[in-house]
Short mmCIF file of C-alpha atoms and ligand atoms in Angstrom, two decimals:
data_model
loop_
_atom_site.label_atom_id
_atom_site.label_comp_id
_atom_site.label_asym_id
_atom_site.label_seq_id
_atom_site.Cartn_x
_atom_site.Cartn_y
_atom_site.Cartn_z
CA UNK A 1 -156.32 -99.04 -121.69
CA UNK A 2 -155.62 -95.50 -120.52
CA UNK A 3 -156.53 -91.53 -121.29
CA UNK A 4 -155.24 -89.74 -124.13
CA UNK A 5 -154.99 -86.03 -124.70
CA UNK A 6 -156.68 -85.63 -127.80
CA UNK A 7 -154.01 -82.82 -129.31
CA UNK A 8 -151.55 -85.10 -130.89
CA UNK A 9 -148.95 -82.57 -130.79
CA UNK A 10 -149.32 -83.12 -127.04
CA UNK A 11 -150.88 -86.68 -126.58
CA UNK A 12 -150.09 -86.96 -122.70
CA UNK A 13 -151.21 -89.74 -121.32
CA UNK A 14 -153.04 -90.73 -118.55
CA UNK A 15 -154.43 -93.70 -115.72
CA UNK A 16 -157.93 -94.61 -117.40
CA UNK A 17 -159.77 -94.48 -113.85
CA UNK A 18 -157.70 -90.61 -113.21
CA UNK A 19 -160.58 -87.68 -112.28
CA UNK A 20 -159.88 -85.61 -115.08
CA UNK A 21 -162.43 -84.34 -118.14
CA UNK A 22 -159.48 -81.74 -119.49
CA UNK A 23 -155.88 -82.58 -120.17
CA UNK A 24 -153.61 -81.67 -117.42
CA UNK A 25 -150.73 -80.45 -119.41
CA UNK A 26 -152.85 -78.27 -122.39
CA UNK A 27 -156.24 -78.27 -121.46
CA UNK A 28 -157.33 -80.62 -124.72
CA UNK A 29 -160.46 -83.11 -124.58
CA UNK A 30 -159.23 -86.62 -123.23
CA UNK A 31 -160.26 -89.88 -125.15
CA UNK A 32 -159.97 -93.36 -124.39
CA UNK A 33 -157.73 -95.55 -126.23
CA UNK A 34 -159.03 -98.76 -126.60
CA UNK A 35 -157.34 -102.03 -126.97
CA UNK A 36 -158.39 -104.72 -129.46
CA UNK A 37 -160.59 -107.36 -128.07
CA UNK A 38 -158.56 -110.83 -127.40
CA UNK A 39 -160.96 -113.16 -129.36
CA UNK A 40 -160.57 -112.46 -133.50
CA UNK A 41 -163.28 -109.75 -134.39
CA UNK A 42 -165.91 -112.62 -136.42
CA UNK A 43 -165.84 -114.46 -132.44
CA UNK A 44 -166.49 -110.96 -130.60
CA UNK A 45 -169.57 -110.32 -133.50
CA UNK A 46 -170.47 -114.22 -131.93
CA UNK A 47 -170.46 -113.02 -128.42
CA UNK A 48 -172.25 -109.80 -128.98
CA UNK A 49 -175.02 -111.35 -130.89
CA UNK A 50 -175.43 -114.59 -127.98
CA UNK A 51 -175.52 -111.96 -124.99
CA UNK A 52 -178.93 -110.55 -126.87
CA UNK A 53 -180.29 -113.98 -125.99
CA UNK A 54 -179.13 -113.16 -121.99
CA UNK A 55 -181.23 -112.02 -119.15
CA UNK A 56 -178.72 -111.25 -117.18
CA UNK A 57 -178.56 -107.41 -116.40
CA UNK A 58 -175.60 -106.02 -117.92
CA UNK A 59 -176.85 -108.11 -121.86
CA UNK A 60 -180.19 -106.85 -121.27
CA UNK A 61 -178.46 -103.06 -121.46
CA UNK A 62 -177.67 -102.36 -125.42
CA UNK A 63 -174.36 -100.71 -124.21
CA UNK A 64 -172.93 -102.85 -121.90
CA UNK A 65 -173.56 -106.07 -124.12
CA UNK A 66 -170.30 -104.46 -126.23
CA UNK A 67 -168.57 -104.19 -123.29
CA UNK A 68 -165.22 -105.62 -124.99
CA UNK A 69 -164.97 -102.73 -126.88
CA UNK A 70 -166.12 -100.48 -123.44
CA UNK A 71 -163.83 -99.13 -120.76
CA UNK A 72 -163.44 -101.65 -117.64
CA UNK A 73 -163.09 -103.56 -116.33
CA UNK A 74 -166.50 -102.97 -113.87
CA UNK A 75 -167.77 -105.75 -112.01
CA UNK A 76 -170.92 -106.39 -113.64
CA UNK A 77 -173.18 -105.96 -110.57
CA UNK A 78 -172.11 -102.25 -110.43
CA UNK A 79 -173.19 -100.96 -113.74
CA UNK A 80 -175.77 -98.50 -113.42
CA UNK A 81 -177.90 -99.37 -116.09
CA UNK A 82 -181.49 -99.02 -117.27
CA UNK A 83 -181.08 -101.60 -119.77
CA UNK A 84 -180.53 -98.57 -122.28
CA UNK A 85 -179.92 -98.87 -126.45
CA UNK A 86 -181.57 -101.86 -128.21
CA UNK A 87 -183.32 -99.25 -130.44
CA UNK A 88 -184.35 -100.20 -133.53
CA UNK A 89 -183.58 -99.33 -137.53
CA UNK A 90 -186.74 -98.01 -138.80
CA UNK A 91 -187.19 -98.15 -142.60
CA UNK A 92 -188.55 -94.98 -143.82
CA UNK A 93 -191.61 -95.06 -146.04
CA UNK A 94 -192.79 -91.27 -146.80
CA UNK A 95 -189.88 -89.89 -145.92
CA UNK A 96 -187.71 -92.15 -148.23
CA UNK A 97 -189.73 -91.37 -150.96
CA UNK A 98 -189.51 -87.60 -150.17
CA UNK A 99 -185.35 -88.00 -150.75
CA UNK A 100 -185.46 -90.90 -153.22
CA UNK A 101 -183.99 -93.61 -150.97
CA UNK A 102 -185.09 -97.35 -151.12
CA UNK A 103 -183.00 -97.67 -148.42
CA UNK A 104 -183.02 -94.59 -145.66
CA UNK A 105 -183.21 -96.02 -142.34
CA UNK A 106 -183.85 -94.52 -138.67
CA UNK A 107 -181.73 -95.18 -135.83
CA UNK A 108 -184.14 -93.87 -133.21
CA UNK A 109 -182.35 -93.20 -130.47
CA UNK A 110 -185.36 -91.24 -128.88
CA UNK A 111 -186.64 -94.87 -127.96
CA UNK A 112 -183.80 -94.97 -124.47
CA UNK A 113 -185.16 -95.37 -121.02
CA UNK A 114 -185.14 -90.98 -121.15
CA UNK A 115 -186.08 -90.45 -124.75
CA UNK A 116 -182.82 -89.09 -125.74
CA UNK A 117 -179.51 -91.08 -126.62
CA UNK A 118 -177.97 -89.07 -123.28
CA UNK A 119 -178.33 -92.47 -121.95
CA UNK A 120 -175.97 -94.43 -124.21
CA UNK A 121 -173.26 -92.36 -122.51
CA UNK A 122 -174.66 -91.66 -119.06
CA UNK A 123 -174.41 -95.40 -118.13
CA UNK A 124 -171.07 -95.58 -119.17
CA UNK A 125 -170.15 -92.11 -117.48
CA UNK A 126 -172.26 -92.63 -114.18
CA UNK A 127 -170.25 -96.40 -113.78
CA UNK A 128 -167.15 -94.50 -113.78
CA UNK A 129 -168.39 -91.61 -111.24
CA UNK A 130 -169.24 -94.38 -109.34
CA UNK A 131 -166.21 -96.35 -109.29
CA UNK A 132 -164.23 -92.98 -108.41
CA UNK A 133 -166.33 -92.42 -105.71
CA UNK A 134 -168.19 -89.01 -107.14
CA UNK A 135 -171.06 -88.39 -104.94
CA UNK A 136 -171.77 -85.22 -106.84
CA UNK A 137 -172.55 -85.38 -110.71
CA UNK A 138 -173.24 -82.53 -112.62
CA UNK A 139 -173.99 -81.33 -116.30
CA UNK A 140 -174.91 -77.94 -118.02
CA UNK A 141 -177.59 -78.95 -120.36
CA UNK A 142 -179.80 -77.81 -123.54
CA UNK A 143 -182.48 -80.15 -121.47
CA UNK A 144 -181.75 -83.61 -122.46
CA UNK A 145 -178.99 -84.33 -120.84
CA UNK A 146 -180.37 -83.00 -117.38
CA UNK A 147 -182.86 -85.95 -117.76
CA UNK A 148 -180.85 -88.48 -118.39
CA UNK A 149 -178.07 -87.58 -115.60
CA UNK A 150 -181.06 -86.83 -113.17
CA UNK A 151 -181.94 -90.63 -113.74
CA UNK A 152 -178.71 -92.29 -113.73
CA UNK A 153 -177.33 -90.70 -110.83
CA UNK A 154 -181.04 -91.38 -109.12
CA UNK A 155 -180.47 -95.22 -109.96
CA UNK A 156 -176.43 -94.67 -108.86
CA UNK A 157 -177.78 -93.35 -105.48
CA UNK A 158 -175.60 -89.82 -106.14
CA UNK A 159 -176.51 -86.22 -105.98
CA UNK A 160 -177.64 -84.74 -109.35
CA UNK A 161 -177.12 -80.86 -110.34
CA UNK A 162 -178.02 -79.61 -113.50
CA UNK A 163 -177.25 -75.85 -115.32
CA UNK A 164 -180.00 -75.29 -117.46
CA UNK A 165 -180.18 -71.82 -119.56
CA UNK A 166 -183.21 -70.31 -117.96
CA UNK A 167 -186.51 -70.18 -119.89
CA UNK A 168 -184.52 -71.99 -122.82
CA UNK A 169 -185.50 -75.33 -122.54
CA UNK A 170 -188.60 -77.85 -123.43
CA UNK A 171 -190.88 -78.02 -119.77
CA UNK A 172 -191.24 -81.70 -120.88
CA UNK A 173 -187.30 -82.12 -120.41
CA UNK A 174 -187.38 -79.73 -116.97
CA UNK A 175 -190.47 -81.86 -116.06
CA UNK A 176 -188.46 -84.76 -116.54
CA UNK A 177 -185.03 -83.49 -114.73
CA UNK A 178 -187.68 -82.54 -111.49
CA UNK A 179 -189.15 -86.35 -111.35
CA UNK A 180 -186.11 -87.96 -110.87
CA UNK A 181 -184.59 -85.73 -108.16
CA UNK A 182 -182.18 -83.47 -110.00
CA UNK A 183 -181.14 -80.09 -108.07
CA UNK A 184 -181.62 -77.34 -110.42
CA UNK A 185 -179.51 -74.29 -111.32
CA UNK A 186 -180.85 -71.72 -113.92
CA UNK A 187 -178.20 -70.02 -115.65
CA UNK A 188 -179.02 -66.20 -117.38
CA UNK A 189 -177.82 -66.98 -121.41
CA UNK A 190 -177.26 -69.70 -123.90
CA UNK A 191 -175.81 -73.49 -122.94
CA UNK A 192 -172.68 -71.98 -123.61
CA UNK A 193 -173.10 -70.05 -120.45
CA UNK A 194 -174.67 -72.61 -117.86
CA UNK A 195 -171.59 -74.84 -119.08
CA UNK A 196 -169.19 -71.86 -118.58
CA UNK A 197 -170.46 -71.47 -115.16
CA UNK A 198 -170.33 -75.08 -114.23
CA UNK A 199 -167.04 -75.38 -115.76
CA UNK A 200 -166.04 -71.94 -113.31
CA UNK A 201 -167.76 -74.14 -110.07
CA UNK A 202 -164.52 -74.45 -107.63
CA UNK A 203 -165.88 -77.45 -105.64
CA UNK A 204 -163.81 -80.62 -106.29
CA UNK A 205 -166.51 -82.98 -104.99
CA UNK A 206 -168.64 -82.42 -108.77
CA UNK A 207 -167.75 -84.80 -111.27
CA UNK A 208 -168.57 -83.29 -114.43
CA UNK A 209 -170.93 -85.49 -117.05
CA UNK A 210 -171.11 -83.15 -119.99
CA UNK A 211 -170.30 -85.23 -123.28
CA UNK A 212 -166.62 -83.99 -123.07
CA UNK A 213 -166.09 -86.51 -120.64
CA UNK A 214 -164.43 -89.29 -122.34
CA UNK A 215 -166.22 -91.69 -120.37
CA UNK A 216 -170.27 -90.62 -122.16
CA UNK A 217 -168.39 -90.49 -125.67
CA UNK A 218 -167.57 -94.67 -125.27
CA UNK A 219 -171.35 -95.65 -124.22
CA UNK A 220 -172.35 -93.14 -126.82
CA UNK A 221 -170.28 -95.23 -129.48
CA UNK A 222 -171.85 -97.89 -129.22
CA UNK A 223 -174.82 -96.76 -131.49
CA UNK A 224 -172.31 -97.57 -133.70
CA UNK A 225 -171.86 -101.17 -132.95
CA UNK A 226 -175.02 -101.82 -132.74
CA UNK A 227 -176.57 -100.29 -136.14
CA UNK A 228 -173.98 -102.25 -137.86
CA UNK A 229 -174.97 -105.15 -135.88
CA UNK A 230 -178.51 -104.32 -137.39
CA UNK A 231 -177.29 -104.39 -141.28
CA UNK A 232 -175.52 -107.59 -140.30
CA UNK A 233 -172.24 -105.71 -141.04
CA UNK A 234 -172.94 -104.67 -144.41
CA UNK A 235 -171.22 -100.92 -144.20
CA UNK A 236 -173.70 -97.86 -145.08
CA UNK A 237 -172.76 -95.49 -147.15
CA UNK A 238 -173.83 -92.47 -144.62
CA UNK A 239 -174.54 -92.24 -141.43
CA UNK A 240 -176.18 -88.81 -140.96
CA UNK A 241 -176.42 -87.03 -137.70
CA UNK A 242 -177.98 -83.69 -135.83
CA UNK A 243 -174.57 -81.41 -134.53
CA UNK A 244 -174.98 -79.29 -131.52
CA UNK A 245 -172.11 -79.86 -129.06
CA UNK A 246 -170.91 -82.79 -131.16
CA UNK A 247 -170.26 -85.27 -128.80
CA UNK A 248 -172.59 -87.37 -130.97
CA UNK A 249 -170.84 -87.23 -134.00
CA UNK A 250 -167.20 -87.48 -132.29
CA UNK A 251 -168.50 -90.58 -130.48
CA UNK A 252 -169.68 -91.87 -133.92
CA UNK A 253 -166.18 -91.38 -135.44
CA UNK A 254 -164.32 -93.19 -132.40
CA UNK A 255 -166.67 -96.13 -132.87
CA UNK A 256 -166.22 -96.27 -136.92
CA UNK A 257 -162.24 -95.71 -135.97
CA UNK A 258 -162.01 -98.42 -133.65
CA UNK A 259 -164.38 -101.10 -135.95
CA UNK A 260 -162.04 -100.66 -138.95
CA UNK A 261 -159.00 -100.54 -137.03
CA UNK A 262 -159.61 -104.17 -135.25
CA UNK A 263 -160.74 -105.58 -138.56
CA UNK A 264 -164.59 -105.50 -138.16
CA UNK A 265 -165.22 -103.86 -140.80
CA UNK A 266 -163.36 -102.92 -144.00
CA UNK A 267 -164.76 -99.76 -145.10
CA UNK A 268 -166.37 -96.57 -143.38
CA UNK A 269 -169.71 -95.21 -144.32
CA UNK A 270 -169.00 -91.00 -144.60
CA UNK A 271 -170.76 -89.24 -141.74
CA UNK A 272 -172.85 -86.30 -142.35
CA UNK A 273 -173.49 -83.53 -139.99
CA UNK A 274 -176.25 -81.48 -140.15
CA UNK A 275 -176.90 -78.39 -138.17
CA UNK A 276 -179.16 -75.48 -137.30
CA UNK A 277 -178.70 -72.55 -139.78
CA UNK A 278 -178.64 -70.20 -136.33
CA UNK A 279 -176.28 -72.06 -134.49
CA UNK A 280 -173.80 -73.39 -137.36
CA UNK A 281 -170.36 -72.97 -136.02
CA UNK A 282 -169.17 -76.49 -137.24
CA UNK A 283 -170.82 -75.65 -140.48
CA UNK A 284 -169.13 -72.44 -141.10
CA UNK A 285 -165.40 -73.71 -140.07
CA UNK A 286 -166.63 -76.74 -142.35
CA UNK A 287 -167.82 -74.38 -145.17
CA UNK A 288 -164.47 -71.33 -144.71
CA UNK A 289 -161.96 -74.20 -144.11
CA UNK A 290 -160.55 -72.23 -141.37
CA UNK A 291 -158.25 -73.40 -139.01
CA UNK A 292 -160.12 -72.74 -136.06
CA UNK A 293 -163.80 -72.99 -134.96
CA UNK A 294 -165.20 -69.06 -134.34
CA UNK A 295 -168.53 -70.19 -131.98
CA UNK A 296 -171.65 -68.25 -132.87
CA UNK A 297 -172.13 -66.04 -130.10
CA UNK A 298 -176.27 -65.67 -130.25
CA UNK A 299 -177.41 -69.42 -131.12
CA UNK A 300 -181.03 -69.06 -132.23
CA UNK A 301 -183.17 -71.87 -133.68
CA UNK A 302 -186.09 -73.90 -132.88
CA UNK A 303 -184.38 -77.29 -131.93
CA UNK A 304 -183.86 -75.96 -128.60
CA UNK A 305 -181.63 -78.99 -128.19
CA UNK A 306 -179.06 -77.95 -130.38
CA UNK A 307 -178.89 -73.98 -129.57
CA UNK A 308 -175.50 -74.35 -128.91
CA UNK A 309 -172.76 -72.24 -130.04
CA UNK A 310 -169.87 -73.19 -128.66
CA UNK A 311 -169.16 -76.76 -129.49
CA UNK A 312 -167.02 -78.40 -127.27
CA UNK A 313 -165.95 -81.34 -129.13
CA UNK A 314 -165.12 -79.93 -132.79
CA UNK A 315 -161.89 -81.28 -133.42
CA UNK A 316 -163.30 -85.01 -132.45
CA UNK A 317 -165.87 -84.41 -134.70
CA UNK A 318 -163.98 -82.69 -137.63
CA UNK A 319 -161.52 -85.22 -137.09
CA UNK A 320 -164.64 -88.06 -137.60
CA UNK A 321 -166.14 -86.12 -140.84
CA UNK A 322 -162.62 -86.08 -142.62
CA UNK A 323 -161.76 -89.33 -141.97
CA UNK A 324 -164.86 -90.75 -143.26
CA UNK A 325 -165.17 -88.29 -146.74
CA UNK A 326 -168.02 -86.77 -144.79
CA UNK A 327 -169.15 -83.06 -144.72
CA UNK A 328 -170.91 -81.18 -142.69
CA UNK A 329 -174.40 -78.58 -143.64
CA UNK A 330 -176.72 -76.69 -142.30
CA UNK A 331 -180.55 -76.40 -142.57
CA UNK A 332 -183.25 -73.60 -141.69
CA UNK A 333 -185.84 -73.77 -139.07
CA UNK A 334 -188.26 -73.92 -141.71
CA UNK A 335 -186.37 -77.09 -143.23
CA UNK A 336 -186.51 -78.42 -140.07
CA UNK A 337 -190.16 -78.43 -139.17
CA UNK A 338 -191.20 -79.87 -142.55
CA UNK A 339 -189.03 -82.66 -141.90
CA UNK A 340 -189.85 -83.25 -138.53
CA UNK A 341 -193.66 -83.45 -139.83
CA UNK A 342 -192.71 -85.89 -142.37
CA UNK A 343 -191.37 -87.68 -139.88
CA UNK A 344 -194.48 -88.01 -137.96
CA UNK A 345 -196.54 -88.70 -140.40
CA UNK A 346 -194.10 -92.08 -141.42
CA UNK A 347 -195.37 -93.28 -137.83
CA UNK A 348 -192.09 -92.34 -135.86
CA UNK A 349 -192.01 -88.78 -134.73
CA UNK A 350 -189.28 -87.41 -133.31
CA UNK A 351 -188.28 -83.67 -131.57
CA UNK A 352 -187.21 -80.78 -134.07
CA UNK A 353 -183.08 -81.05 -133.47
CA UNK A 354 -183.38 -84.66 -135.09
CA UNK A 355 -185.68 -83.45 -137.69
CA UNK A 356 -182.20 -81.58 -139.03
CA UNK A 357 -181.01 -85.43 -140.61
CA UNK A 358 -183.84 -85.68 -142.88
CA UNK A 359 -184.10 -81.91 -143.65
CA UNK A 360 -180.34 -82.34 -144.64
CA UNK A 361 -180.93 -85.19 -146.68
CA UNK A 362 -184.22 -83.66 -148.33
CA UNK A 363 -181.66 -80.80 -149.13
CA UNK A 364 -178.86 -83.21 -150.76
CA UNK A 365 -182.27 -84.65 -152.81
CA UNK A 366 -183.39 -81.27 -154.48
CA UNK A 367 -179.75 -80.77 -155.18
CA UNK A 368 -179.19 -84.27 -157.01
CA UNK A 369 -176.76 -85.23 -154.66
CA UNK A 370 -178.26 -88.46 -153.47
CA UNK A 371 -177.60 -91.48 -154.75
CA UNK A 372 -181.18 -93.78 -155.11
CA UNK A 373 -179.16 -96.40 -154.21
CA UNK A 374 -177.16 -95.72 -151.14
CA UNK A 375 -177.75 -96.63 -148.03
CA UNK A 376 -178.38 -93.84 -145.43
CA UNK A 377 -179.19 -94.25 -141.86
CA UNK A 378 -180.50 -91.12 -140.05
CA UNK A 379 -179.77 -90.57 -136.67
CA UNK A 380 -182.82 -89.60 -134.42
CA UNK A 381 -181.90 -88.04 -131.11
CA UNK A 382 -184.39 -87.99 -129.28
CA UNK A 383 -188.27 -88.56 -128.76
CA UNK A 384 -191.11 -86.38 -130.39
CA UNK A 385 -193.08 -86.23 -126.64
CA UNK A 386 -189.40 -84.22 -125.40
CA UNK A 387 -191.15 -80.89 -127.03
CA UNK A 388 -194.48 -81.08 -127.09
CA UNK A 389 -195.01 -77.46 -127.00
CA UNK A 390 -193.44 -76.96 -130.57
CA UNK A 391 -195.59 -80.09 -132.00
CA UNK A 392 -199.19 -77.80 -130.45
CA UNK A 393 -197.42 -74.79 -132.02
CA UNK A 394 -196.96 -75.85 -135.43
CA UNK A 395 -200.14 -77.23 -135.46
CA UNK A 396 -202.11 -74.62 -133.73
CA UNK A 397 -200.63 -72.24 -136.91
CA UNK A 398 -201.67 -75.48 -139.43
CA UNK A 399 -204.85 -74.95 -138.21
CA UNK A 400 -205.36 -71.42 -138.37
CA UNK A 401 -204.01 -71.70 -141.97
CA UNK A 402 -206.73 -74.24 -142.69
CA UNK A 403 -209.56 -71.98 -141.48
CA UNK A 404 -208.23 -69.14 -143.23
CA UNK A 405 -208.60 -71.14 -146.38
CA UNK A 406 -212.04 -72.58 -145.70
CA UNK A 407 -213.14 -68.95 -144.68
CA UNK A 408 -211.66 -67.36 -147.84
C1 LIG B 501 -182.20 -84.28 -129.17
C2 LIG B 501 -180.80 -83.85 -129.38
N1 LIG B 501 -180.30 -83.94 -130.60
C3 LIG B 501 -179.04 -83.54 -130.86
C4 LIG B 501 -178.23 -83.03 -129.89
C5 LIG B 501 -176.86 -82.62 -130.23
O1 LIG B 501 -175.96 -83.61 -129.90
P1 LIG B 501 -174.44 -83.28 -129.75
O2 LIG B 501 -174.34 -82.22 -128.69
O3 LIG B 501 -173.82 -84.54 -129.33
O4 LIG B 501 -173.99 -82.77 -131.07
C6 LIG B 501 -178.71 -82.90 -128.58
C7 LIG B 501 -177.87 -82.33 -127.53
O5 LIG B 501 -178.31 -82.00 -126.47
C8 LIG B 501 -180.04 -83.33 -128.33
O6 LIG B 501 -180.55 -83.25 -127.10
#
């Protein structure tokens, strides 16, 4: 097991445990490359499935139960867990019928320790800052992320700093950052910036735990493993999922990779990315075919979350959509919030970036390009109570729509 530059013109390679987020030699993301397990994949499926039976600490933690497939080796007692993932697949009633699917399900990974699926990959990157000794972690953030490293590197014992874009972000995920220690720094601009400046910070003691490090993208895989684990490794036909900085869907597309490439599965669903109409740079290289991604240099949209225009991790992901026969869309901010009410009123709720999957697939509906049949599992990011403010909003303006009605 070791690092890989992810340029395969370049591919250097190097020691899994070496401090680096950027290759050395042309400044590329680094991946892990994974080995395949010892044990024949239908005895790892075994293993996975017993250890949900465990108490012990590092089953109990929906990552770290997959751990054959997970950098290592760690000893077990110095995981810095929360007992994170073990979300569920949530059939959707309403919102099925509002896209035609029998069979649309929700993998709500707003239902972590943090309310955000940060924490897949902070466990996984916060064990590694620990083994290397980091006693400073640090992440620019759209919110979410802040939260989640704020309470992982709480529970690891390590400083936390966080570069939030100032007045851009939910309270509720500021709120959260604050509670579990985090040392803030507001940045003037977009995410793009705050992660500029971090990126800029000369001071060799930060470890950096934005989802380019390769180390989030394998915990953040594992969402992967564990849905199929749910269909009891029947393959779905999509597997649809919000796109900001796209560490999501490149971690998605390493996990699919590595399950069909050590025989656990035999065919690969396509994955679907869906973003925000004002901050659709994936979408637009997607759409023009161009070469190159050209970020969008004003991201505006209501899913705060996913006001990013700059995505770090595009070739991962593009890489991920092609291989799979995916694509990649956009939706409005008006497709958004009637999705993400749907969504509510099915009895799960959710906050507006995750709203994009459904809006997307609501979109693919009116168009006729769903198939009744298929099997689609939407990807929920992150909990409804992360923005409450926008959930008042809406309904403050539902309201005053309502009394403008009843008043004539
Ligand atoms: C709730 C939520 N959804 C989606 C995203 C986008 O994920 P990614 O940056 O991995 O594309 C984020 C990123 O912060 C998020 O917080």
């Amino acid at each position: 097991m070791h690092l890989r530059c992810n340029n395969r013109n370049c591919a250097h390679t190097l020691d899994l445990h070496e401090r680096a987020v950027a290759c050395p030699k042309c400044g590329d993301l680094l991946e892990v490359v994974m080995e395949a397990p010892k044990q024949d994949p239908a005895q790892v499926k075994r293993m996975w499935l017993e250890r949900r039976m465990s108490n012990a600490s590092a089953d109990r933690s929906g990552v770290w139960r997959f751990r054959d497939l997970l950098p290592g080796p760690y000893s077990l007692e110095d995981l810095v867990t929360l007992s994170e993932g073990n979300t569920p697949l949530v059939h959707g009633l309403k919102t099925g019928k509002s896209t035609g699917l029998d069979q649309l399900f929700f993998k709500h990974l707003g239902w972590n320790p943090t309310g955000c699926f940060k924490d897949l990959g902070m466990t996984t990157g916060m064990t590694e800052a620990k083994h290397v000794g980091a006693k400073i972690v640090a992440c620019a953030s759209t919110g979410n992320t802040s939260a989640s490293l704020a309470a992982y590197a709480s529970r690891a014992g390590l400083e936390a700093h966080v570069y939030l874009p100032s007045g851009k972000i939910s309270l509720n995920k500021l709120a959260q950052a604050l509670e579990f220690g985090a040392k803030i720094v507001e940045v003037d601009g977009s995410f793009d910036a705050a992660l500029d400046q971090l990126l800029n910070t000369k001071n060799d003691d930060i470890y950096f735990l934005n989802s380019v490090n390769p180390f989030r993208v394998e915990g953040q895989k594992t969402v992967i493993f564990e849905m199929m684990e749910q269909l009891d490794w029947r393959v779905p036909d999509v597997v649809i999922c919000p796109g900001g900085n796209l560490g999501n869907s490149a971690a998605f597309s390493k996990g699919l990779e590595e399950l069909k490439e050590f025989g656990f599965i035999d065919r690969l669903p396509k994955l679907v990315v869906v973003q925000a109409a004002g901050a659709n740079p994936f979408a637009e290289l997607w759409r023009t075919g161009a070469d190159e991604l050209t970020p969008t240099e004003h991201p505006e949209t209501v899913a705060t979350a996913i006001r990013i225009g700059n995505p770090r991790s595009w070739r991962k992901a593009l890489h991920g959509v092609k291989m799979t026969g995916g694509f990649v869309m956009e939706v409005t901010d008006e497709e958004i919030g009637e999705a993400k009410a749907l969504i509510g009123l099915d009895g799960i709720g959710c906050e507006p970036a995750s709203a994009t999957t459904l809006a997307g697939l609501r979109k693919l509906h009116a168009e006729g390009k769903l198939d009744r049949d298929a099997t689609v599992v939407a990807i929920l990011t992150g909990h409804a109570l992360k923005d409450t403010d926008y959930i008042l909003k809406a309904h403050a303006k539902a309201n005053e729509a309502r009394l403008a009605e009843v008043n004539g």
